[in-house]
Coordinates of C-alpha atoms in Angstrom, one line a residue:
X1 CA -25.5 3.1 28.1
X2 CA -23.4 5.4 30.2
X3 CA -20.7 4.3 32.7
X4 CA -20.9 6.4 35.9
X5 CA -18.3 6.6 38.7
X6 CA -18.5 9.2 41.5
X7 CA -21.1 11.1 39.4
X8 CA -18.7 11.2 36.4
X9 CA -20.4 10.1 33.2
X10 CA -18.2 8.3 30.6
X11 CA -18.9 6.2 27.5
X12 CA -19.7 2.6 28.3
X13 CA -17.0 0.8 26.3
X14 CA -14.5 -2.1 26.2
X15 CA -11.1 -1.4 24.8
X16 CA -9.2 -4.1 22.8
X17 CA -5.7 -2.9 22.2
X18 CA -3.9 -4.9 19.5
X19 CA -0.9 -6.9 20.6
X20 CA 2.3 -5.1 19.6
X21 CA 5.0 -6.8 17.6
X22 CA 7.9 -4.3 17.6
X23 CA 10.3 -6.5 15.6
X24 CA 8.0 -7.3 12.8
X25 CA 6.6 -3.8 12.7
X26 CA 10.2 -2.4 12.3
X27 CA 10.9 -5.0 9.5
X28 CA 7.7 -4.0 7.6
X29 CA 8.5 -0.3 8.2
X30 CA 12.1 -0.7 6.8
X31 CA 10.9 -2.5 3.7
X32 CA 8.2 0.1 2.9
X33 CA 10.2 3.2 4.2
X34 CA 7.6 4.2 6.8
X35 CA 7.4 4.6 10.5
X36 CA 7.2 1.5 12.7
X37 CA 3.7 2.9 13.7
X38 CA 2.6 2.2 10.2
X39 CA 4.3 -1.2 10.3
X40 CA 2.2 -2.1 13.3
X41 CA -1.0 -0.9 11.6
X42 CA -0.2 -3.3 8.7
X43 CA 0.2 -6.2 11.1
X44 CA -3.1 -5.4 12.8
X45 CA -4.8 -5.7 9.3
X46 CA -3.3 -9.1 8.6
X47 CA -0.3 -7.9 6.6
X48 CA 2.4 -10.0 8.3
X49 CA 4.9 -10.4 5.4
X50 CA 6.6 -7.8 3.2
X51 CA 4.9 -9.4 0.1
X52 CA 1.4 -9.3 1.5
X53 CA 2.0 -5.7 2.8
X54 CA 3.2 -4.6 -0.7
X55 CA 0.1 -6.0 -2.4
X56 CA -2.1 -4.2 0.2
X57 CA -0.3 -0.9 -0.2
X58 CA -0.3 -1.2 -4.0
X59 CA -3.3 -3.3 -5.1
X60 CA -2.6 -2.5 -8.7
X61 CA 0.3 -4.9 -8.7
X62 CA -2.0 -7.9 -8.2
X63 CA -3.0 -10.0 -11.2
X64 CA -6.8 -10.2 -11.0
X65 CA -8.6 -13.3 -12.2
X66 CA -11.2 -12.6 -14.9
X67 CA -14.7 -12.1 -13.3
X68 CA -16.0 -14.4 -16.2
X69 CA -14.0 -17.2 -14.5
X70 CA -15.2 -16.3 -11.0
X71 CA -19.0 -15.8 -11.4
X72 CA -20.6 -19.0 -12.8
X73 CA -23.5 -17.2 -14.5
X74 CA -21.7 -14.1 -15.8
X75 CA -21.2 -15.5 -19.3
X76 CA -24.9 -16.3 -19.7
X77 CA -25.8 -12.9 -18.2
X78 CA -23.7 -11.1 -20.8
X79 CA -25.1 -13.2 -23.6
X80 CA -28.7 -12.6 -22.5
X81 CA -28.2 -8.9 -22.4
X82 CA -26.3 -8.8 -25.7
X83 CA -29.1 -10.8 -27.4
X84 CA -31.8 -8.5 -26.0
X85 CA -29.9 -5.4 -27.2
X86 CA -29.4 -6.9 -30.7
X87 CA -33.0 -7.9 -31.0
X88 CA -34.3 -4.6 -29.6
X89 CA -36.1 -6.3 -26.7
X90 CA -37.1 -4.2 -23.8
X91 CA -35.0 -4.5 -20.7
X92 CA -36.2 -3.3 -17.2
X93 CA -34.1 -2.8 -14.1
X94 CA -35.7 -3.4 -10.7
X95 CA -33.5 -1.4 -8.3
X96 CA -33.5 -0.5 -4.6
X97 CA -34.0 2.7 -2.7
X98 CA -30.7 2.8 -0.8
X99 CA -27.5 4.4 -2.1
X100 CA -26.2 1.1 -3.3
X101 CA -29.4 0.3 -5.2
X102 CA -29.8 3.7 -6.7
X103 CA -26.2 4.0 -7.9
X104 CA -26.5 0.4 -9.3
X105 CA -29.6 1.4 -11.1
X106 CA -28.1 4.6 -12.5
X107 CA -24.9 2.8 -13.5
X108 CA -26.8 0.2 -15.6
X109 CA -29.2 2.8 -17.0
X110 CA -26.3 4.8 -18.3
X111 CA -24.1 1.9 -19.5
X112 CA -26.9 -0.2 -21.1
X113 CA -28.4 2.9 -22.7
X114 CA -25.0 3.8 -24.1
X115 CA -24.7 0.2 -25.5
X116 CA -28.0 0.6 -27.4
X117 CA -30.4 -1.1 -25.1
X118 CA -34.1 -0.2 -24.8
X119 CA -34.0 0.2 -21.1
X120 CA -36.4 1.3 -18.3
X121 CA -36.4 0.9 -14.5
X122 CA -38.6 0.7 -11.4
X123 CA -37.8 1.0 -7.7
X124 CA -40.4 -0.4 -5.2
X125 CA -41.9 2.1 -2.7
X126 CA -40.1 1.9 0.7
X127 CA -43.2 3.1 2.5
X128 CA -45.9 1.0 0.7
X129 CA -44.1 -2.1 -0.6
X130 CA -40.8 -2.5 1.2
X131 CA -37.5 -3.9 -0.1
X132 CA -37.0 -5.9 -3.3
X133 CA -38.8 -6.9 -6.5
X134 CA -42.5 -7.9 -6.0
X135 CA -45.3 -9.3 -8.1
X136 CA -46.8 -5.9 -8.9
X137 CA -43.6 -4.7 -10.5
X138 CA -43.2 -8.0 -12.4
X139 CA -46.8 -7.8 -13.8
X140 CA -46.4 -4.1 -14.6
X141 CA -43.1 -4.9 -16.5
X142 CA -45.0 -7.6 -18.4
X143 CA -47.8 -5.3 -19.4
X144 CA -45.3 -2.8 -20.7
X145 CA -43.7 -5.3 -23.0
X146 CA -40.6 -6.1 -21.1
X147 CA -38.7 -9.2 -22.1
X148 CA -35.8 -9.2 -19.7
X149 CA -35.8 -8.2 -16.0
X150 CA -32.5 -7.3 -14.4
X151 CA -32.6 -6.9 -10.6
X152 CA -29.8 -4.8 -8.9
X153 CA -29.0 -5.0 -5.2
X154 CA -32.1 -7.2 -4.6
X155 CA -33.8 -10.3 -5.8
X156 CA -31.8 -13.1 -4.2
X157 CA -34.7 -13.9 -1.7
X158 CA -37.5 -13.0 -4.1
X159 CA -38.6 -16.6 -4.9
X160 CA -42.3 -15.9 -5.6
X161 CA -41.9 -12.7 -7.7
X162 CA -39.2 -14.4 -9.9
X163 CA -41.4 -17.5 -10.2
X164 CA -44.3 -15.2 -11.4
X165 CA -41.9 -13.6 -14.0
X166 CA -41.0 -17.0 -15.3
X167 CA -44.8 -17.9 -15.5
X168 CA -45.3 -14.8 -17.7
X169 CA -42.4 -15.9 -20.0
X170 CA -39.9 -13.2 -18.9
X171 CA -36.2 -13.8 -18.7
X172 CA -34.6 -12.8 -15.3
X173 CA -31.1 -11.9 -14.3
X174 CA -30.6 -11.4 -10.6
X175 CA -27.7 -9.2 -9.5
X176 CA -27.4 -9.0 -5.7
X177 CA -24.9 -9.2 -2.8
X178 CA -27.1 -10.0 0.1
X179 CA -26.9 -13.3 2.1
X180 CA -28.3 -16.4 0.4
X181 CA -31.8 -17.8 1.5
X182 CA -32.3 -21.5 1.9
X183 CA -33.9 -21.7 -1.6
X184 CA -32.6 -19.6 -4.5
X185 CA -35.1 -18.2 -7.1
X186 CA -35.5 -19.9 -10.4
X187 CA -33.9 -17.2 -12.5
X188 CA -32.0 -17.5 -15.9
X189 CA -28.9 -16.2 -14.2
X190 CA -27.8 -15.2 -10.7
X191 CA -24.8 -13.0 -10.0
X192 CA -24.0 -12.8 -6.3
X193 CA -20.5 -12.7 -4.7
X194 CA -21.9 -14.9 -1.9
X195 CA -22.0 -17.7 -4.5
X196 CA -18.3 -17.6 -5.3
X197 CA -15.2 -18.6 -3.5
X198 CA -14.5 -17.1 -0.1
X199 CA -10.9 -16.4 -1.3
X200 CA -12.1 -14.6 -4.4
X201 CA -11.1 -10.9 -4.6
X202 CA -14.6 -10.2 -5.9
X203 CA -16.2 -11.7 -2.7
X204 CA -16.8 -8.3 -1.0
X205 CA -18.6 -6.5 -3.9
X206 CA -21.7 -4.5 -3.0
X207 CA -24.7 -4.5 -5.4
X208 CA -23.1 -1.6 -7.4
X209 CA -19.9 -3.7 -7.7
X210 CA -21.8 -6.6 -9.2
X211 CA -23.5 -4.1 -11.6
X212 CA -20.1 -2.6 -12.5
X213 CA -18.6 -6.1 -13.3
X214 CA -21.6 -7.0 -15.5
X215 CA -21.6 -3.7 -17.4
X216 CA -17.9 -3.7 -18.0
X217 CA -18.0 -7.3 -19.3
X218 CA -21.0 -6.6 -21.5
X219 CA -19.3 -3.5 -23.0
X220 CA -16.1 -5.6 -23.6
X221 CA -18.2 -8.3 -25.2
X222 CA -19.9 -5.8 -27.5
X223 CA -16.5 -4.1 -28.2
X224 CA -17.9 -0.7 -27.0
X225 CA -15.9 -0.1 -23.9
X226 CA -14.3 3.2 -24.9
X227 CA -15.5 6.1 -22.7
X228 CA -17.7 4.0 -20.5
X229 CA -15.4 2.8 -17.7
X230 CA -14.8 6.2 -16.0
X231 CA -18.4 7.2 -15.4
X232 CA -19.2 3.7 -14.2
X233 CA -16.2 3.8 -11.9
X234 CA -17.4 7.1 -10.4
X235 CA -20.8 5.5 -9.6
X236 CA -19.1 2.3 -8.3
X237 CA -17.0 4.4 -5.9
X238 CA -19.9 6.4 -4.7
X239 CA -22.2 3.4 -4.1
X240 CA -19.6 1.0 -2.6
X241 CA -18.5 3.4 0.1
X242 CA -22.0 4.7 0.8
X243 CA -23.1 1.0 1.3
X244 CA -20.3 0.3 3.8
X245 CA -19.0 -2.5 1.7
X246 CA -15.6 -4.0 2.8
X247 CA -12.7 -2.0 1.3
X248 CA -10.7 -5.1 0.5
X249 CA -10.0 -7.1 -2.7
X250 CA -11.2 -5.5 -5.9
X251 CA -13.2 -2.9 -3.9
X252 CA -9.9 -1.5 -2.5
X253 CA -8.2 -1.6 -5.9
X254 CA -11.0 0.1 -7.8
X255 CA -12.0 2.6 -5.1
X256 CA -8.4 3.7 -4.8
X257 CA -8.6 4.5 -8.6
X258 CA -12.1 6.0 -8.2
X259 CA -11.2 8.4 -5.4
X260 CA -8.3 9.9 -7.5
X261 CA -10.7 11.0 -10.2
X262 CA -14.1 11.4 -8.6
X263 CA -13.5 15.1 -7.8
X264 CA -13.2 15.8 -11.6
X265 CA -16.0 13.5 -12.6
X266 CA -17.6 14.1 -16.0
X267 CA -21.0 13.2 -14.4
X268 CA -22.9 16.4 -13.7
X269 CA -24.7 14.7 -10.9
X270 CA -21.5 13.9 -9.0
X271 CA -20.2 17.5 -9.5
X272 CA -23.5 18.9 -8.3
X273 CA -23.4 16.7 -5.2
X274 CA -19.9 17.8 -4.4
X275 CA -20.9 21.4 -4.7
X276 CA -24.0 21.4 -2.5
X277 CA -22.6 19.0 0.1
X278 CA -19.8 21.5 1.2
X279 CA -16.9 19.2 0.7
X280 CA -14.1 21.6 1.6
X281 CA -11.3 20.3 -0.6
X282 CA -12.9 18.6 -3.6
X283 CA -9.5 17.9 -5.1
X284 CA -8.8 15.2 -2.5
X285 CA -11.9 13.3 -1.8
X286 CA -11.7 10.7 0.9
X287 CA -14.0 7.9 1.9
X288 CA -15.4 10.0 4.7
X289 CA -16.4 12.7 2.2
X290 CA -18.6 10.1 0.6
X291 CA -19.6 8.3 3.8
X292 CA -20.6 11.5 5.7
X293 CA -21.4 14.0 3.0
X294 CA -22.3 12.7 -0.5
X295 CA -23.7 9.3 0.6
X296 CA -26.2 10.6 3.2
X297 CA -27.7 13.1 0.7
X298 CA -28.4 10.2 -1.7
X299 CA -29.6 7.8 1.1
X300 CA -31.9 10.5 2.5
X301 CA -33.9 10.6 -0.7
X302 CA -34.4 6.8 -0.7
X303 CA -35.4 7.0 3.0
X304 CA -38.0 9.8 2.9
X305 CA -38.2 11.0 -0.7
X306 CA -38.6 9.8 -4.2
X307 CA -35.7 7.7 -5.5
X308 CA -36.4 9.1 -9.0
X309 CA -34.7 12.3 -7.9
X310 CA -31.4 10.4 -7.4
X311 CA -31.7 8.4 -10.6
X312 CA -32.3 11.7 -12.5
X313 CA -29.3 13.3 -10.7
X314 CA -27.0 10.5 -11.6
X315 CA -28.1 9.9 -15.2
X316 CA -28.6 13.5 -16.5
X317 CA -26.0 15.1 -18.7
X318 CA -27.5 18.6 -18.0
X319 CA -25.7 20.5 -15.2
X320 CA -28.8 22.6 -14.6
X321 CA -31.0 19.6 -13.9
X322 CA -28.2 18.1 -11.8
X323 CA -28.0 21.1 -9.6
X324 CA -31.8 21.2 -9.1
X325 CA -31.8 17.5 -8.1
X326 CA -28.8 18.0 -5.8
X327 CA -30.5 20.8 -4.1
X328 CA -33.5 18.6 -3.6
X329 CA -31.2 16.0 -2.0
X330 CA -29.8 18.7 0.3
X331 CA -33.3 19.7 1.5
X332 CA -34.5 16.2 2.0
X333 CA -31.3 15.3 3.9
X334 CA -31.9 18.3 6.3
X335 CA -35.5 17.0 6.8
X336 CA -34.1 13.5 7.4
X337 CA -31.7 14.8 10.1
X338 CA -34.6 16.5 11.9
X339 CA -36.7 13.4 11.9
X340 CA -33.8 11.3 13.1
X341 CA -33.2 13.5 16.1
X342 CA -36.9 13.4 17.1
X343 CA -37.1 9.6 16.8
X344 CA -33.8 9.1 18.6
X345 CA -35.0 11.1 21.5
X346 CA -38.2 9.2 21.8
X347 CA -36.5 5.9 21.4
X348 CA -33.9 6.7 24.2
X349 CA -36.8 7.7 26.5
X350 CA -38.6 4.4 25.8
X351 CA -35.5 2.4 26.4
X352 CA -34.6 4.1 29.7
X353 CA -38.1 3.7 31.0
X354 CA -38.8 0.1 29.9
X355 CA -35.7 -1.9 28.9
X356 CA -32.4 -0.4 30.1
X357 CA -32.5 -2.2 33.5
X358 CA -32.8 -5.6 31.8
X359 CA -30.3 -5.4 29.0
X360 CA -27.8 -7.8 30.6
X361 CA -30.6 -10.4 30.8
X362 CA -32.2 -9.7 27.4
X363 CA -28.9 -9.0 25.5
X364 CA -30.9 -7.5 22.7
X365 CA -33.1 -4.4 22.3
X366 CA -36.4 -4.5 20.5
X367 CA -38.0 -1.0 20.4
X368 CA -41.3 -0.4 18.6
X369 CA -43.5 2.7 18.5
X370 CA -46.2 4.0 16.3
X371 CA -45.8 7.1 14.0
X372 CA -42.1 6.6 13.5
X373 CA -40.9 7.2 9.9
X374 CA -39.8 3.8 8.6
X375 CA -37.3 5.3 6.3
X376 CA -34.9 6.6 9.0
X377 CA -35.3 4.1 11.9
X378 CA -32.2 2.1 10.6
X379 CA -30.1 5.2 11.3
X380 CA -31.6 5.4 14.8
X381 CA -30.9 1.7 15.3
X382 CA -27.2 2.3 14.6
X383 CA -27.1 5.1 17.2
X384 CA -28.8 3.0 19.8
X385 CA -26.2 0.3 19.2
X386 CA -23.5 2.9 19.9
X387 CA -25.2 4.0 23.0
X388 CA -26.3 0.7 24.6
X389 CA -23.8 -1.8 23.1
X390 CA -26.4 -4.5 22.2
X391 CA -28.0 -5.5 18.9
X392 CA -31.0 -3.3 18.2
X393 CA -34.2 -4.2 16.4
X394 CA -36.4 -1.1 15.9
X395 CA -39.8 -0.9 14.2
X396 CA -42.9 1.0 13.7
X397 CA -46.6 0.0 13.2
X398 CA -48.3 0.0 9.8
X399 CA -52.1 -0.2 9.8
X400 CA -51.9 -1.4 13.4
X401 CA -51.6 -5.0 12.4
X402 CA -48.0 -5.1 11.0
X403 CA -44.6 -4.0 12.3
X404 CA -41.9 -3.0 9.9
X405 CA -38.4 -2.5 11.1
X406 CA -34.6 -2.4 10.8
X407 CA -31.9 -4.2 12.7
X408 CA -28.3 -3.4 13.5
X409 CA -25.8 -5.8 15.1
X410 CA -22.6 -5.9 17.1
X411 CA -19.5 -7.9 16.1
X412 CA -20.4 -11.1 18.0
X413 CA -24.1 -11.1 16.8
X414 CA -25.3 -12.1 13.3
X415 CA -28.4 -10.1 12.6
X416 CA -29.4 -12.3 9.5
X417 CA -29.0 -15.5 11.5
X418 CA -31.1 -14.0 14.3
X419 CA -34.0 -13.3 11.9
X420 CA -33.7 -16.8 10.4
X421 CA -34.0 -18.1 13.9
X422 CA -37.2 -16.2 14.3
X423 CA -38.5 -16.7 10.7
X424 CA -41.7 -18.5 11.7
X425 CA -42.8 -15.3 13.4
X426 CA -41.9 -13.0 10.5
X427 CA -43.8 -11.9 7.4
X428 CA -40.6 -10.9 5.5
X429 CA -36.9 -10.4 6.2
X430 CA -33.6 -10.0 4.5
X431 CA -30.1 -8.5 4.9
X432 CA -26.7 -9.7 6.2
X433 CA -24.6 -10.1 9.3
X434 CA -24.5 -6.5 10.4
X435 CA -27.8 -5.1 9.2
X436 CA -31.2 -6.2 8.0
X437 CA -34.8 -5.4 7.5
X438 CA -37.9 -7.3 8.7
X439 CA -41.7 -7.2 9.0
X440 CA -44.0 -9.2 11.2
X441 CA -47.6 -9.3 12.4
X442 CA -48.0 -7.0 15.4
X443 CA -49.6 -10.0 17.3
X444 CA -46.2 -11.8 17.1
X445 CA -44.2 -8.9 18.6
X446 CA -43.8 -10.2 22.2
X447 CA -42.9 -13.7 21.0
X448 CA -40.4 -12.1 18.5
X449 CA -38.8 -10.2 21.4
X450 CA -38.5 -13.4 23.5
X451 CA -37.1 -15.4 20.5
X452 CA -34.4 -12.8 19.8
X453 CA -33.4 -12.7 23.5
X454 CA -33.1 -16.5 23.3
X455 CA -30.8 -16.3 20.3
X456 CA -28.8 -13.4 21.8
X457 CA -28.2 -15.4 25.0
X458 CA -26.9 -18.3 23.0
X459 CA -24.2 -16.2 21.3
X460 CA -23.5 -13.2 23.6
X461 CA -21.7 -13.1 26.9
X462 CA -22.2 -10.2 29.3
X463 CA -18.8 -8.8 28.4
X464 CA -19.9 -8.5 24.8
X465 CA -22.5 -5.9 25.7
X466 CA -20.1 -3.0 25.9
X467 CA -19.4 -1.3 22.6
X468 CA -16.0 -2.5 21.4
X469 CA -13.2 -0.2 20.4
X470 CA -10.4 -1.9 18.4
X471 CA -7.3 0.2 19.1
X472 CA -4.2 -0.2 17.0
X473 CA -1.7 0.9 19.6
X474 CA -0.4 3.7 21.9
X475 CA 1.2 6.8 20.6
X476 CA 2.2 10.1 22.4
X477 CA 1.3 13.6 21.3
X478 CA 5.0 14.3 20.4
X479 CA 4.6 11.6 17.6
X480 CA 1.6 13.3 16.0
X481 CA 2.8 15.4 13.1
X482 CA 2.2 16.1 9.4
X483 CA 4.7 13.3 8.4
X484 CA 2.8 10.6 10.3
X485 CA -0.5 11.8 9.0
X486 CA 0.8 11.7 5.4
X487 CA 2.2 8.2 6.0
X488 CA -1.3 7.0 7.1
X489 CA -2.4 7.6 3.5
X490 CA -0.9 4.3 2.4
X491 CA -3.7 2.5 4.3
X492 CA -6.4 4.4 2.4
X493 CA -9.1 3.9 1.4
X494 CA -10.2 3.0 4.9
X495 CA -13.6 1.6 5.7
X496 CA -15.2 -1.8 6.6
X497 CA -12.6 -4.5 7.1
X498 CA -9.8 -1.8 6.8
X499 CA -10.8 0.6 9.5
X500 CA -9.3 4.0 10.1
X501 CA -6.3 3.7 12.4
X502 CA -7.3 4.2 16.0
X503 CA -4.7 5.2 18.7
X504 CA -4.7 5.8 22.4
X505 CA -2.8 8.0 24.7
X506 CA -2.8 7.7 28.5
X507 CA -2.9 10.4 31.2
X508 CA -4.1 13.2 29.0
X509 CA -5.1 16.5 30.6
X510 CA -8.2 18.4 29.5
X511 CA -7.1 22.0 29.2
X512 CA -10.3 23.5 27.7
X513 CA -13.6 22.0 26.7
X514 CA -16.9 23.5 25.4
X515 CA -20.1 22.3 23.9
X516 CA -20.6 23.1 20.2
X517 CA -23.3 22.4 17.6
X518 CA -25.8 19.7 18.4
X519 CA -24.2 18.2 21.5
X520 CA -20.6 17.8 20.5
X521 CA -17.5 18.7 22.6
X522 CA -14.6 20.8 21.4
X523 CA -11.4 20.3 23.5
X524 CA -7.8 21.3 23.9
X525 CA -5.8 18.4 25.4
X526 CA -2.3 18.3 26.8
X527 CA 0.3 15.6 27.6
X528 CA 3.5 16.2 29.6
X529 CA 6.5 14.2 28.4
X530 CA 9.9 14.7 30.0
X531 CA 8.8 18.1 31.4
X532 CA 7.7 19.2 27.9
X533 CA 4.1 20.1 27.3
X534 CA 2.4 19.0 24.0
X535 CA -1.1 20.4 23.2
X536 CA -3.5 19.3 20.5
X537 CA -7.1 20.1 19.7
X538 CA -9.8 17.4 19.6
X539 CA -13.5 17.0 18.8
X540 CA -16.0 14.5 20.3
X541 CA -19.1 14.1 18.1
X542 CA -22.4 13.8 19.9
X543 CA -20.8 13.5 23.3
X544 CA -23.0 16.0 25.1
X545 CA -24.1 13.4 27.6
X546 CA -20.5 13.2 28.9
X547 CA -19.8 17.0 29.3
X548 CA -17.8 18.0 31.2
X549 CA -15.1 15.4 30.9
X550 CA -12.8 14.7 33.9
X551 CA -9.5 16.7 34.1
X552 CA -7.3 13.6 33.5
X553 CA -8.3 10.8 31.2
X554 CA -7.0 8.1 28.8
X555 CA -8.3 8.8 25.3
X556 CA -8.8 6.7 22.1
X557 CA -9.0 8.6 18.9
X558 CA -8.5 8.9 15.1
X559 CA -6.4 11.5 13.4
X560 CA -8.2 14.1 11.3
X561 CA -7.2 17.1 9.2
X562 CA -9.0 20.3 9.8
X563 CA -9.1 22.5 6.7
X564 CA -11.8 24.8 8.0
X565 CA -11.3 28.5 7.0
X566 CA -7.9 27.7 5.4
X567 CA -6.6 25.9 8.5
X568 CA -4.3 22.9 7.9
X569 CA -4.1 21.3 11.3
X570 CA -4.0 17.8 12.6
X571 CA -6.6 17.2 15.2
X572 CA -8.0 14.3 17.2
X573 CA -11.5 12.8 16.8
X574 CA -12.2 11.2 20.1
X575 CA -14.0 7.8 20.0
X576 CA -13.2 6.6 23.5
X577 CA -12.3 7.9 26.9
X578 CA -11.8 6.3 30.3
X579 CA -10.4 7.2 33.7
X580 CA -6.6 6.4 33.9
X581 CA -6.1 2.7 34.6

C-alpha cells in the first residue's frame, strides 16, 4: 500500500522509535568502551545490565548446559543411532526441500557416513507431494530394507506416516523445530526445541541446529568427534541464517564462530557457492552474505529444481563436481528471480483490482490464481506483506480441485494459529508464527477467506495494518563514520530477534536521485548542522514506485559498507521515509 499526499507517493508505514535512556546507555557504553549509541542499541535488545550486555557481546563466556540434559529424547536418539551403526542397520533420512532441510540432510549424511553408518536419504517432491514425510516414502524405505528413519526439519505433524512406519516395524527419530500439533506422532524419539524450556539457550534452534546437536552428541558418544565439528558448523551456520532462525542463545554463539571460519571452509560446496555468488569480500562473511547470496541459491533449487543438486553440492569432496552443482544453483536462482517478478506483478494487479479497497475491513489478504509456480509464491507473499502491511495467504490451483499455498504474517498476527482456527476447511497445514504452508479443497476457498478475516479481526487493529519499522534511535550524519560502523560489529551476527540497527535522521535533503537496476533508487542525501553540510550516499531497494522522492524528508535506514570496485564507503540503506513531522 502506498501513502499519497498532494500526489507524493511514499511508503505506507508506522514508525516505532525506541524510548531513549541516556543515563543507562552511557553506563553500558562506559563499561564496554563503546559509543552511547551502542549502549542504547544494547538496551533496545533487552541488555539492561552490564552483566547481561557482556554475555551478549561475548556469548562464549556463558556456561552452556549439556543438550543431553535439555532434550528429553536426546539420549535415546543417540543410543538408537549408535546401535544401528554397530549392527550395520540401514538408516534413512527424510529431509525437506528448503535451505534448512537440505543443509540438515547434508549435515547428517556427512556426519553419520563418517561415523560408519549405512545411510541414505529421500526428500519429498515439493510440486507433487508437498512438505514432510509421507506414507509413500515410509513404504519405499521399508522395501529398501531401512531399519531406522530419521526425519530432519519435518515430521512433528506427520502422525499418520509415522504410525505407518511403526506398523511396518521401523524405528523412527523425529528431529524438527516447527510448532507442535495437538497430537504428537508415536515415534521412538522426538527432538524438537519447542518441547524444551522457554528459557533454554537451545530453544531457538532451526532444523539444522537440532541435526547439529544430534550429530555432535553421537560423535562424542562414539568417541569419533575429531575433524567432524568444523564441517558440521559450516552447514549449521549456512542453514540457520538461511532459515531466518533467531540469532539468540546457542544460535548466536555458534554462528559467531561459524562466520569466522566459513570463508575458509574445507567443504568444496561452500567454497563453490561463495565463488559463484559474487560475495565481494569472502574473508569477512556476514549474515547478509548468506541471507541474500548463498541462501537464495540453495533455496531456489528446493523451490523450482531438484534438491539432489544441493545435497550433492554439500556432500561432495570433489571441487569439480561442487563447481558444477554451484553453477546449476546459480542458473536456477536466476530463473527463480524471473518467475518471482512475473507472479508478483500479477498478484499486485489482482490485489489492486479486487481487494485493496477492503483491506481495512478484511485485515488479511488471500490471493489465489492458477498457473503460479508453487515453489516461489512464499517469496511473493513476503513482498506483498511489505507492500500492503497485512498478513498474506497466497496460493495456486492444482488439478482444479485443490489450492496449495504459503502464508506470511505481521508481528501482531500468528499465521500458525490462524490456520489452526481454519483447520476444518484445510487439507493439510504446518509452520510457525511468521510463516506456514497449507492446502485446501478449492470449494472451501471463499469460506477460508472469511474465516481468516474473522481471525484477523479478532487480533488486529486498524493501526496494525501499516508495516512496522522498529527504529533504534536518532543520529545525525556527522555521527556516521568508520569508527561507529566498526563498533556496530559487537552486535553481530544480526538477524531474527537481534535485528540490524535501524536509525533515523530528520529534515534530510535529497541532493540527487536516480533509478537503477530493477526499480531501485540511488541517492545523495545532505543534512545541514550548524551551517555545516554533511553528505552521504544511500540506496533504496525496489522503491521505484516512490520515485522521485520529495526534496526534504525524514529517513529511516541501516548502515552498510560499499566495497564495490575497491570502494570502502559507509552508505545508507533506506527502509523508511516520511514527510518531516
